[in-house]
Short mmCIF file of C-alpha atoms and ligand atoms in Angstrom, two decimals:
data_model
loop_
_atom_site.label_atom_id
_atom_site.label_comp_id
_atom_site.label_asym_id
_atom_site.label_seq_id
_atom_site.Cartn_x
_atom_site.Cartn_y
_atom_site.Cartn_z
CA MET A 15 130.60 167.16 126.80
CA TYR A 16 127.05 166.19 125.77
CA SER A 17 125.60 169.74 125.58
CA GLN A 18 125.21 169.13 121.82
CA PHE A 19 122.10 167.08 122.66
CA PHE A 20 120.33 170.03 124.27
CA ASN A 21 121.26 173.06 122.15
CA ASN A 22 119.32 174.45 119.18
CA GLU A 23 120.95 171.97 116.82
CA ALA A 24 120.24 168.98 119.09
CA SER A 25 118.03 167.18 116.57
CA ALA A 26 120.49 167.70 113.74
CA ASN A 27 123.31 166.46 115.99
CA ILE A 28 121.38 163.30 116.83
CA ARG A 29 120.50 162.76 113.18
CA SER A 30 124.18 162.95 112.27
CA LEU A 31 124.87 160.05 114.64
CA LEU A 32 122.18 157.79 113.17
CA SER A 33 123.05 155.52 110.29
CA LYS A 34 121.04 156.27 107.13
CA GLU A 35 119.23 152.95 107.41
CA VAL A 36 118.19 153.45 111.05
CA CYS A 37 117.27 157.10 110.50
CA GLU A 38 114.94 156.23 107.62
CA VAL A 39 113.03 153.65 109.64
CA LEU A 40 112.76 155.87 112.72
CA LEU A 41 111.36 158.67 110.55
CA LYS A 42 108.77 156.28 109.10
CA ILE A 43 107.74 155.13 112.58
CA GLY A 44 107.45 158.75 113.77
CA CYS A 45 105.34 159.82 110.75
CA PHE A 46 103.06 156.84 111.19
CA ALA A 47 102.62 157.69 114.90
CA ASP A 48 101.80 161.32 113.93
CA LYS A 49 99.01 160.03 111.67
CA LYS A 50 97.63 157.94 114.53
CA SER A 51 98.04 160.81 117.01
CA LEU A 52 100.22 158.63 119.24
CA ARG A 53 103.50 159.55 120.94
CA VAL A 54 106.33 157.21 120.07
CA PHE A 55 109.92 156.95 121.35
CA ALA A 56 113.10 154.93 120.91
CA VAL A 57 114.26 154.05 124.42
CA GLY A 58 116.81 152.29 126.60
CA GLY A 59 120.14 150.89 125.42
CA PHE A 60 119.73 152.26 121.90
CA VAL A 61 119.53 155.86 123.16
CA ARG A 62 122.42 155.34 125.59
CA ASP A 63 124.58 153.90 122.81
CA LEU A 64 123.57 156.64 120.40
CA ILE A 65 124.84 159.27 122.82
CA LEU A 66 128.02 157.27 123.33
CA ASN A 67 128.25 157.01 119.52
CA LYS A 68 128.23 153.21 119.60
CA ALA A 69 126.32 151.24 116.96
CA ASN A 70 123.30 149.34 118.30
CA PHE A 71 120.91 147.53 115.98
CA ASP A 72 118.54 146.36 118.73
CA ILE A 73 116.05 149.18 118.94
CA ASP A 74 113.34 149.26 121.60
CA ILE A 75 110.38 151.43 120.68
CA VAL A 76 107.76 152.54 123.19
CA VAL A 77 104.31 153.65 122.05
CA GLU A 78 102.08 155.66 124.37
CA GLY A 79 99.11 153.50 123.39
CA ASP A 80 98.49 149.98 122.17
CA ALA A 81 101.78 148.71 120.72
CA LYS A 82 100.18 145.57 119.26
CA SER A 83 97.70 147.33 116.99
CA PHE A 84 100.31 150.02 116.19
CA VAL A 85 102.73 147.36 114.93
CA THR A 86 100.07 145.42 113.06
CA GLU A 87 99.07 148.52 111.08
CA LEU A 88 102.63 149.82 110.68
CA ALA A 89 103.86 146.48 109.37
CA SER A 90 101.02 146.17 106.89
CA GLU A 91 101.65 149.72 105.58
CA PHE A 92 105.35 148.99 105.07
CA ASN A 93 104.97 145.36 104.10
CA ALA A 94 107.21 144.23 106.92
CA GLU A 95 107.30 140.90 108.74
CA PHE A 96 106.19 141.08 112.35
CA LYS A 97 105.24 139.00 115.37
CA ILE A 98 102.97 139.85 118.29
CA PHE A 99 103.70 138.54 121.79
CA ASP A 100 100.30 138.67 123.45
CA ARG A 101 101.44 137.78 126.93
CA PHE A 102 103.77 140.73 127.21
CA HIS A 103 101.85 143.17 124.98
CA THR A 104 104.93 143.50 122.84
CA ALA A 105 105.69 143.06 119.16
CA LYS A 106 108.71 142.62 116.94
CA ILE A 107 109.34 143.87 113.42
CA TYR A 108 111.94 142.01 111.45
CA SER A 109 114.25 143.80 109.08
CA GLU A 110 117.51 142.66 107.56
CA LYS A 111 119.95 144.20 109.99
CA ILE A 112 117.89 145.96 112.65
CA ASN A 113 115.70 144.38 115.35
CA PHE A 114 112.74 146.47 116.41
CA ASP A 115 110.96 145.58 119.64
CA PHE A 116 107.79 147.51 120.35
CA SER A 117 105.98 147.80 123.65
CA SER A 118 103.28 149.97 125.18
CA SER A 119 104.51 152.46 127.75
CA ARG A 120 103.88 150.92 131.13
CA LYS A 121 104.29 151.21 134.85
CA GLU A 122 105.59 148.38 136.98
CA THR A 123 104.80 147.71 140.62
CA TYR A 124 106.70 145.14 142.65
CA LYS A 125 104.46 143.37 145.18
CA CYS A 126 107.30 141.32 146.62
CA PRO A 127 111.08 141.46 146.12
CA GLY A 128 112.52 139.29 143.36
CA ALA A 129 109.12 138.37 141.88
CA LEU A 130 107.98 139.59 138.47
CA PRO A 131 106.23 142.99 138.61
CA GLU A 132 102.57 143.87 138.09
CA VAL A 133 102.21 145.86 134.90
CA THR A 134 99.73 148.61 134.02
CA PHE A 135 99.67 150.83 130.94
CA SER A 136 100.92 154.34 131.53
CA ASN A 137 102.93 157.19 129.98
CA ILE A 138 106.55 157.55 128.87
CA TYR A 139 107.60 159.03 132.23
CA ASP A 140 106.49 155.92 134.13
CA ASP A 141 107.95 153.71 131.43
CA LEU A 142 111.36 155.32 131.87
CA PHE A 143 111.07 155.33 135.65
CA ARG A 144 110.57 151.54 135.76
CA ARG A 145 114.00 151.00 134.17
CA ASP A 146 117.21 149.83 135.79
CA PHE A 147 119.67 152.72 135.58
CA THR A 148 119.52 156.38 134.63
CA ILE A 149 121.77 155.81 131.62
CA ASN A 150 119.21 153.26 130.32
CA ALA A 151 116.22 155.47 131.14
CA MET A 152 116.35 158.00 128.32
CA ALA A 153 114.12 158.23 125.28
CA LEU A 154 114.43 159.70 121.81
CA SER A 155 111.23 161.32 120.61
CA LEU A 156 110.21 160.27 117.09
CA ASN A 157 107.11 162.44 116.51
CA SER A 158 107.64 165.29 114.06
CA ASP A 159 106.97 168.07 116.59
CA ASN A 160 109.82 166.86 118.82
CA LEU A 161 111.80 164.92 116.29
CA PHE A 162 115.02 163.43 117.66
CA LYS A 163 114.81 165.31 120.95
CA ILE A 164 116.27 163.45 123.92
CA VAL A 165 113.90 162.89 126.84
CA ASP A 166 116.05 162.73 129.97
CA TYR A 167 113.93 163.08 133.13
CA PHE A 168 116.42 161.34 135.42
CA GLY A 169 119.83 162.76 134.55
CA GLY A 170 121.01 159.94 132.27
CA ILE A 171 123.21 162.24 130.20
CA LYS A 172 124.83 163.72 133.32
CA ASP A 173 125.57 160.19 134.56
CA LEU A 174 127.02 159.17 131.21
CA GLU A 175 129.24 162.21 131.46
CA ALA A 176 130.24 161.26 134.99
CA SER A 177 130.79 157.63 133.88
CA VAL A 178 128.54 156.24 136.61
CA ILE A 179 125.84 153.58 136.89
CA LYS A 180 123.04 154.95 139.03
CA VAL A 181 119.79 153.24 140.05
CA MET A 182 116.49 155.07 139.64
CA HIS A 183 115.46 154.78 143.29
CA LYS A 184 116.50 153.23 146.62
CA LYS A 185 114.39 150.07 146.27
CA SER A 186 115.67 149.19 142.80
CA PHE A 187 117.90 146.22 143.74
CA GLU A 188 115.33 144.99 146.23
CA ASP A 189 112.56 145.06 143.59
CA ASP A 190 114.64 143.25 141.04
CA PRO A 191 117.97 141.74 142.15
CA THR A 192 118.90 140.89 138.54
CA ARG A 193 119.86 144.56 138.40
CA LEU A 194 122.83 143.72 140.65
CA TYR A 195 124.22 141.62 137.80
CA ARG A 196 123.30 144.23 135.20
CA ALA A 197 125.06 146.93 137.22
CA LEU A 198 128.33 144.98 137.20
CA ARG A 199 127.93 144.16 133.51
CA PHE A 200 127.37 147.74 132.36
CA ALA A 201 130.09 149.08 134.70
CA HIS A 202 132.51 146.60 133.15
CA ARG A 203 131.41 147.24 129.57
CA PHE A 204 131.75 151.00 129.71
CA GLY A 205 134.53 151.23 132.31
CA PHE A 206 132.08 153.05 134.64
CA LYS A 207 131.81 153.00 138.43
CA LEU A 208 128.71 152.49 140.55
CA GLU A 209 127.57 155.92 141.73
CA GLU A 210 128.16 156.42 145.46
CA GLU A 211 124.66 155.73 146.76
CA THR A 212 124.12 152.97 144.20
CA ASN A 213 127.32 151.35 145.44
CA TYR A 214 126.01 151.52 149.01
CA LEU A 215 122.67 150.01 147.93
CA PHE A 216 124.51 147.32 145.97
CA LYS A 217 126.52 146.28 149.03
CA GLN A 218 123.43 146.40 151.21
CA ALA A 219 121.50 144.18 148.78
CA ILE A 220 124.37 141.66 148.78
CA LYS A 221 124.47 141.74 152.59
CA ASP A 222 120.71 141.21 152.72
CA LYS A 223 121.12 138.20 150.37
CA ARG A 224 118.70 139.64 147.82
CA VAL A 225 119.98 137.23 145.16
CA SER A 226 118.56 134.31 147.14
CA SER A 227 115.09 135.15 145.80
CA LEU A 228 116.19 134.63 142.18
CA SER A 229 115.49 131.43 140.26
CA VAL A 230 118.21 129.44 138.41
CA LYS A 231 116.77 130.67 135.14
CA ARG A 232 116.97 134.36 136.00
CA ILE A 233 120.55 134.11 137.28
CA ALA A 234 121.55 131.96 134.31
CA SER A 235 120.09 134.51 131.92
CA GLU A 236 122.28 137.21 133.50
CA ILE A 237 125.33 134.93 133.33
CA SER A 238 124.62 134.26 129.64
CA LYS A 239 124.58 138.02 128.98
CA ILE A 240 127.86 138.36 130.88
CA PHE A 241 129.40 135.64 128.69
CA LYS A 242 128.60 137.82 125.66
CA GLU A 243 130.71 140.71 126.99
CA ASP A 244 134.38 141.16 126.19
CA MET A 245 136.51 139.59 128.92
CA PRO A 246 133.66 138.19 131.03
CA GLU A 247 136.17 136.72 133.47
CA THR A 248 136.42 140.04 135.34
CA ILE A 249 132.65 140.17 135.89
CA ILE A 250 132.50 136.49 136.91
CA GLU A 251 135.22 137.26 139.46
CA GLU A 252 133.01 140.03 140.87
CA LEU A 253 130.04 137.63 141.04
CA THR A 254 132.17 135.11 142.90
CA LYS A 255 133.48 137.77 145.27
CA ASN A 256 129.95 138.95 146.05
CA LYS A 257 128.50 135.43 146.35
CA MET A 258 126.10 136.07 143.49
CA LEU A 259 126.35 132.59 141.96
CA LYS A 260 123.54 130.99 143.90
CA HIS A 261 122.47 127.58 142.47
CA PHE A 262 126.03 127.16 141.13
CA ALA A 263 129.40 126.86 142.88
CA HIS A 264 130.56 129.94 144.71
CA ASN A 265 134.20 129.63 143.72
CA VAL A 266 133.92 129.50 139.92
CA ARG A 267 136.79 131.08 138.00
CA ILE A 268 137.13 131.76 134.30
CA PRO A 269 140.67 132.42 133.08
CA PRO A 270 141.23 135.02 130.33
CA LEU A 271 140.64 133.54 126.93
CA GLU A 272 143.84 133.51 124.85
CA PRO A 273 143.10 133.17 121.10
CA LEU A 274 144.22 129.83 119.69
CA GLY A 275 144.55 130.87 116.06
CA VAL A 276 141.63 128.71 114.90
CA GLU A 277 138.77 131.07 115.67
CA ASP A 278 138.54 132.37 112.11
CA ILE A 279 138.00 128.91 110.64
CA LEU A 280 135.31 127.95 113.15
CA SER A 281 132.13 129.77 113.86
CA ALA A 282 131.86 128.53 117.43
CA ASP A 283 129.24 129.51 119.98
CA LEU A 284 131.31 131.45 122.53
CA GLU A 285 128.49 131.53 125.06
CA ALA A 286 128.30 127.70 125.01
CA ILE A 287 132.10 127.50 125.41
CA TYR A 288 131.95 129.63 128.56
CA TRP A 289 128.99 127.66 129.94
CA ILE A 290 130.83 124.37 129.41
CA TYR A 291 133.84 125.53 131.41
CA PHE A 292 131.68 127.25 134.01
CA LEU A 293 129.60 124.09 134.61
CA SER A 294 132.64 121.80 134.50
CA GLN A 295 133.64 123.42 137.80
CA MET A 296 130.46 122.47 139.64
CA PRO A 297 130.86 120.19 142.66
CA PRO A 298 129.53 116.59 142.55
CA THR A 299 126.45 117.77 144.46
CA PHE A 300 125.42 119.91 141.46
CA LYS A 301 122.33 118.38 139.90
CA SER A 302 122.50 117.80 136.18
CA GLU A 303 118.76 118.67 135.96
CA THR A 304 119.81 122.23 136.76
CA ILE A 305 121.25 122.42 133.23
CA ASP A 306 117.70 122.01 131.89
CA GLN A 307 116.62 124.99 133.97
CA LEU A 308 119.20 127.39 132.54
CA GLY A 309 116.88 128.46 129.74
CA LEU A 310 119.59 127.95 127.11
CA PRO A 311 118.44 127.66 123.50
CA HIS A 312 118.17 124.01 122.46
CA SER A 313 121.28 124.12 120.24
CA SER A 314 123.44 125.58 123.04
CA ARG A 315 122.07 123.07 125.57
CA VAL A 316 123.10 120.17 123.31
CA LYS A 317 126.60 121.65 122.94
CA VAL A 318 126.93 122.22 126.69
CA LEU A 319 125.95 118.62 127.54
CA ASP A 320 128.31 117.28 124.90
CA GLY A 321 131.09 119.58 126.10
CA LEU A 322 130.73 118.39 129.69
CA ASP A 323 131.01 114.82 128.40
CA ALA A 324 134.17 115.80 126.51
CA PHE A 325 135.62 117.25 129.73
CA LYS A 326 135.23 113.84 131.38
CA LYS A 327 136.52 111.70 128.54
CA ILE A 328 139.04 113.58 126.44
CA PRO A 329 141.87 114.76 128.76
CA ALA A 330 143.06 111.28 129.83
CA ALA A 331 142.62 109.80 126.34
CA LEU A 332 144.64 112.64 124.76
CA GLU A 333 147.62 111.87 126.99
CA GLU A 334 148.10 108.60 125.09
CA LEU A 335 148.26 110.23 121.64
CA THR A 336 150.51 112.49 119.61
CA CYS A 337 149.63 114.76 116.68
CA HIS A 338 150.95 112.02 114.37
CA ASP A 339 148.24 109.56 115.46
CA HIS A 340 145.86 111.03 112.91
CA ILE A 341 143.34 108.23 112.85
CA LYS A 342 143.05 107.80 116.62
CA LEU A 343 142.95 111.55 117.15
CA TYR A 344 140.23 111.87 114.53
CA TYR A 345 138.00 109.18 116.01
CA LEU A 346 138.49 110.45 119.56
CA LEU A 347 137.62 114.07 118.79
CA LYS A 348 135.17 113.71 115.93
CA LYS A 349 132.42 112.64 118.33
CA HIS A 350 132.45 115.99 120.09
CA CYS A 351 131.26 119.42 119.12
CA ILE A 352 133.73 122.22 118.43
CA GLU A 353 132.62 124.14 121.53
CA GLY A 354 133.58 121.33 123.93
CA LEU A 355 136.97 120.92 122.27
CA LEU A 356 137.64 124.66 122.32
CA ALA A 357 136.58 124.92 125.97
CA LEU A 358 139.08 122.16 126.77
CA SER A 359 141.85 123.89 124.82
CA TYR A 360 141.19 127.36 126.20
CA PHE A 361 140.71 126.49 129.81
CA LYS A 362 141.60 122.97 130.81
CA LEU A 363 144.42 121.26 128.93
CA ASN A 364 148.15 121.86 129.11
CA LYS A 365 149.86 123.31 126.04
CA THR A 366 150.91 119.93 124.58
CA ASN A 367 147.42 118.44 124.75
CA SER A 368 145.75 121.64 123.65
CA GLU A 369 147.97 121.60 120.55
CA LYS A 370 146.65 118.14 119.66
CA ILE A 371 143.10 119.53 119.61
CA ILE A 372 144.19 122.55 117.58
CA TYR A 373 145.97 120.23 115.16
CA TYR A 374 142.77 118.19 114.78
CA LEU A 375 140.61 121.29 114.30
CA LYS A 376 142.96 122.80 111.73
CA ASN A 377 144.03 119.74 109.77
CA LEU A 378 141.86 116.69 110.37
CA ARG A 379 138.35 117.76 111.29
CA LEU A 380 137.06 118.21 107.75
CA ILE A 381 138.80 115.25 106.16
CA ALA A 382 136.23 113.11 104.35
CA PRO A 383 135.97 111.06 101.17
CA VAL A 384 134.99 112.89 97.99
CA ILE A 385 132.53 110.11 97.22
CA ASN A 386 129.39 109.56 99.25
CA GLY A 387 126.91 106.77 99.84
CA LYS A 388 124.90 107.67 96.76
CA ASP A 389 128.00 107.34 94.53
CA LEU A 390 128.45 103.81 95.88
CA ILE A 391 124.83 102.85 95.32
CA ASP A 392 125.13 104.24 91.77
CA CYS A 393 128.00 101.75 91.31
CA ASN A 394 125.64 98.89 92.22
CA ILE A 395 126.89 98.55 95.77
CA PRO A 396 123.73 97.85 97.76
CA ALA A 397 122.79 99.91 100.83
CA GLY A 398 123.94 98.57 104.20
CA GLN A 399 126.49 98.87 107.01
CA HIS A 400 129.34 98.09 104.55
CA ILE A 401 128.77 101.51 102.87
CA LYS A 402 129.73 103.21 106.14
CA ASN A 403 132.70 100.86 106.56
CA ILE A 404 133.92 101.58 103.02
CA LEU A 405 133.63 105.35 103.53
CA ASN A 406 135.46 105.08 106.87
CA TYR A 407 138.24 103.14 105.21
CA ILE A 408 138.66 105.84 102.58
CA THR A 409 138.59 108.53 105.28
CA GLU A 410 141.39 106.70 107.05
CA LEU A 411 143.45 106.57 103.83
CA ARG A 412 143.01 110.33 103.53
CA LEU A 413 143.94 110.78 107.20
CA GLU A 414 147.18 108.91 106.38
CA ASN A 415 147.88 111.65 103.84
CA LYS A 416 146.97 109.63 100.75
CA SER A 417 145.78 111.97 98.05
CA LEU A 418 143.04 110.35 96.03
CA SER A 419 140.93 111.41 93.09
CA LYS A 420 137.21 110.63 92.98
CA LEU A 421 137.87 107.89 90.43
CA GLU A 422 140.53 106.32 92.63
CA GLU A 423 138.17 106.40 95.60
CA LEU A 424 135.48 104.67 93.55
CA GLU A 425 137.96 102.00 92.43
CA ILE A 426 139.01 101.37 96.03
CA ALA A 427 135.37 101.20 97.10
CA LYS A 428 134.50 98.62 94.41
CA GLN A 429 137.55 96.56 95.31
CA LEU A 430 136.63 96.66 99.00
CA TYR A 431 133.07 95.60 98.26
CA ALA A 432 134.33 92.74 96.10
CA ASN A 433 136.53 91.60 99.00
CA ILE A 434 133.58 91.80 101.41
CA GLN A 435 131.45 89.72 99.06
CA HIS A 436 134.25 87.22 98.61
CA LYS A 437 134.54 86.80 102.40
CA ASN A 438 130.78 86.67 103.01
CA PRO A 439 129.12 85.22 99.90
CA SER A 440 125.36 85.57 100.38
P1 LIG B 512 122.50 145.60 125.81
O1 LIG B 512 123.34 146.62 125.13
O2 LIG B 512 123.25 144.66 126.68
O3 LIG B 512 121.49 144.91 124.94
P2 LIG B 512 120.28 147.06 126.86
O4 LIG B 512 120.33 148.28 127.73
O5 LIG B 512 119.71 147.21 125.50
O6 LIG B 512 121.73 146.49 126.87
P3 LIG B 512 118.37 144.98 127.46
O7 LIG B 512 118.60 143.85 128.42
O8 LIG B 512 118.19 144.66 126.03
O9 LIG B 512 119.56 145.98 127.72
O10 LIG B 512 117.14 145.81 127.99
C1 LIG B 512 116.61 146.90 127.28
C2 LIG B 512 116.21 148.00 128.24
O11 LIG B 512 115.21 147.51 129.13
C3 LIG B 512 117.34 148.51 129.13
O12 LIG B 512 118.06 149.53 128.50
C4 LIG B 512 116.61 148.97 130.35
O13 LIG B 512 116.09 150.26 130.13
C5 LIG B 512 115.42 148.02 130.43
N1 LIG B 512 115.69 146.88 131.33
C6 LIG B 512 116.19 145.68 131.03
N2 LIG B 512 116.27 144.89 132.11
C7 LIG B 512 115.78 145.61 133.13
C8 LIG B 512 115.58 145.36 134.52
N3 LIG B 512 115.92 144.18 135.06
N4 LIG B 512 115.04 146.34 135.26
C9 LIG B 512 114.69 147.50 134.71
N5 LIG B 512 114.86 147.81 133.43
C10 LIG B 512 115.40 146.89 132.64
#
């Protein structure tokens, strides 16, 4: 099936799979490496996805040499923005659509299971050997003498053909138990199976409780990646079954996510939505400080904390309301981020209460006066709490379906302010 990548036309076949934009940049990188007499390769997921003919705009590049100085010079020649990460000897080049991550080819040695490896610079063979699975351990040569030739020392193409996830060596899961999570994730994504020996090693690693050496942050990072997959519930079920949710509850379930018909009007953070529901199932013994250790980006962390608060407060309060109680519904839900409300609707509430949230999201969420505080100050209404009260009053009129022009809103505002002054002459 994949013989096209090894015949005489292999390079042309690969080139035909690359988008014009990606091809141009890879050619530039290869030419630049030729000038510097360095070997350079695209590696990992990008090569796997290329062979599977799936678009991937996260491209990892490995340089047999110093990646930091390579990127610094490359970026200055092509006037590109870049960033060096000294600690990891890696660098990033920013382009509009494509992410390029550069690193020096390296060898990794694991001194003790579950800890981070010791790293030494080495060649492309060692760099590919340190990887998780054979399908992720292929490279695409970018130098002109081997342009677009696939480097496949470990049978990655054969395993893609056989639809299997296979570890590089027997100690793989022991060295780095996060690979247990990655194995399930890739198997799920591609509809692959764990290769026979890999499956045995997987079960053995679970039996030996290898995941117990992993920190909250490392497990959470794998869970976050799982939440980005289509239908993560199946993978979460596997994690539960294999007791891989250390630090969390072992019986977490995520139901399939049925679209609510509001997704297109909201650009919600799906990962945060899953985290909210996931964490809402933790037992009372779960420490809230653990949330700070998840390594979530600040914006997601804020949404998760707010969402968990919504899980405590909203369900009972919603019982008392109907979709016609616009003002009460608005004030109840407005305080919470979209992600918390969606998590409630997707996973927690019954249909009637979920519909109240959907109604709010579709019809009430964006209701606001046309005028703002500055308009009021321009009308000689001085700054103060009453500005907020006036704007709230106008919002409530709009929530009661009054249609008002800007002029009408201003008239109402002036009248309200006059009433306030009348009641509280200063
Ligand atoms: P995705 O499509 O999910 O981004 P990816 O294969 O690009 O998948 P990354 O997590 O971005 O995965 O990692 C890039 C590459 O780094 C992988 O293809 C793999 O070769 C290597 N890699 C990542 N994590 C590990 C690990 N825990 N052990 C060994 N190699 C790893």
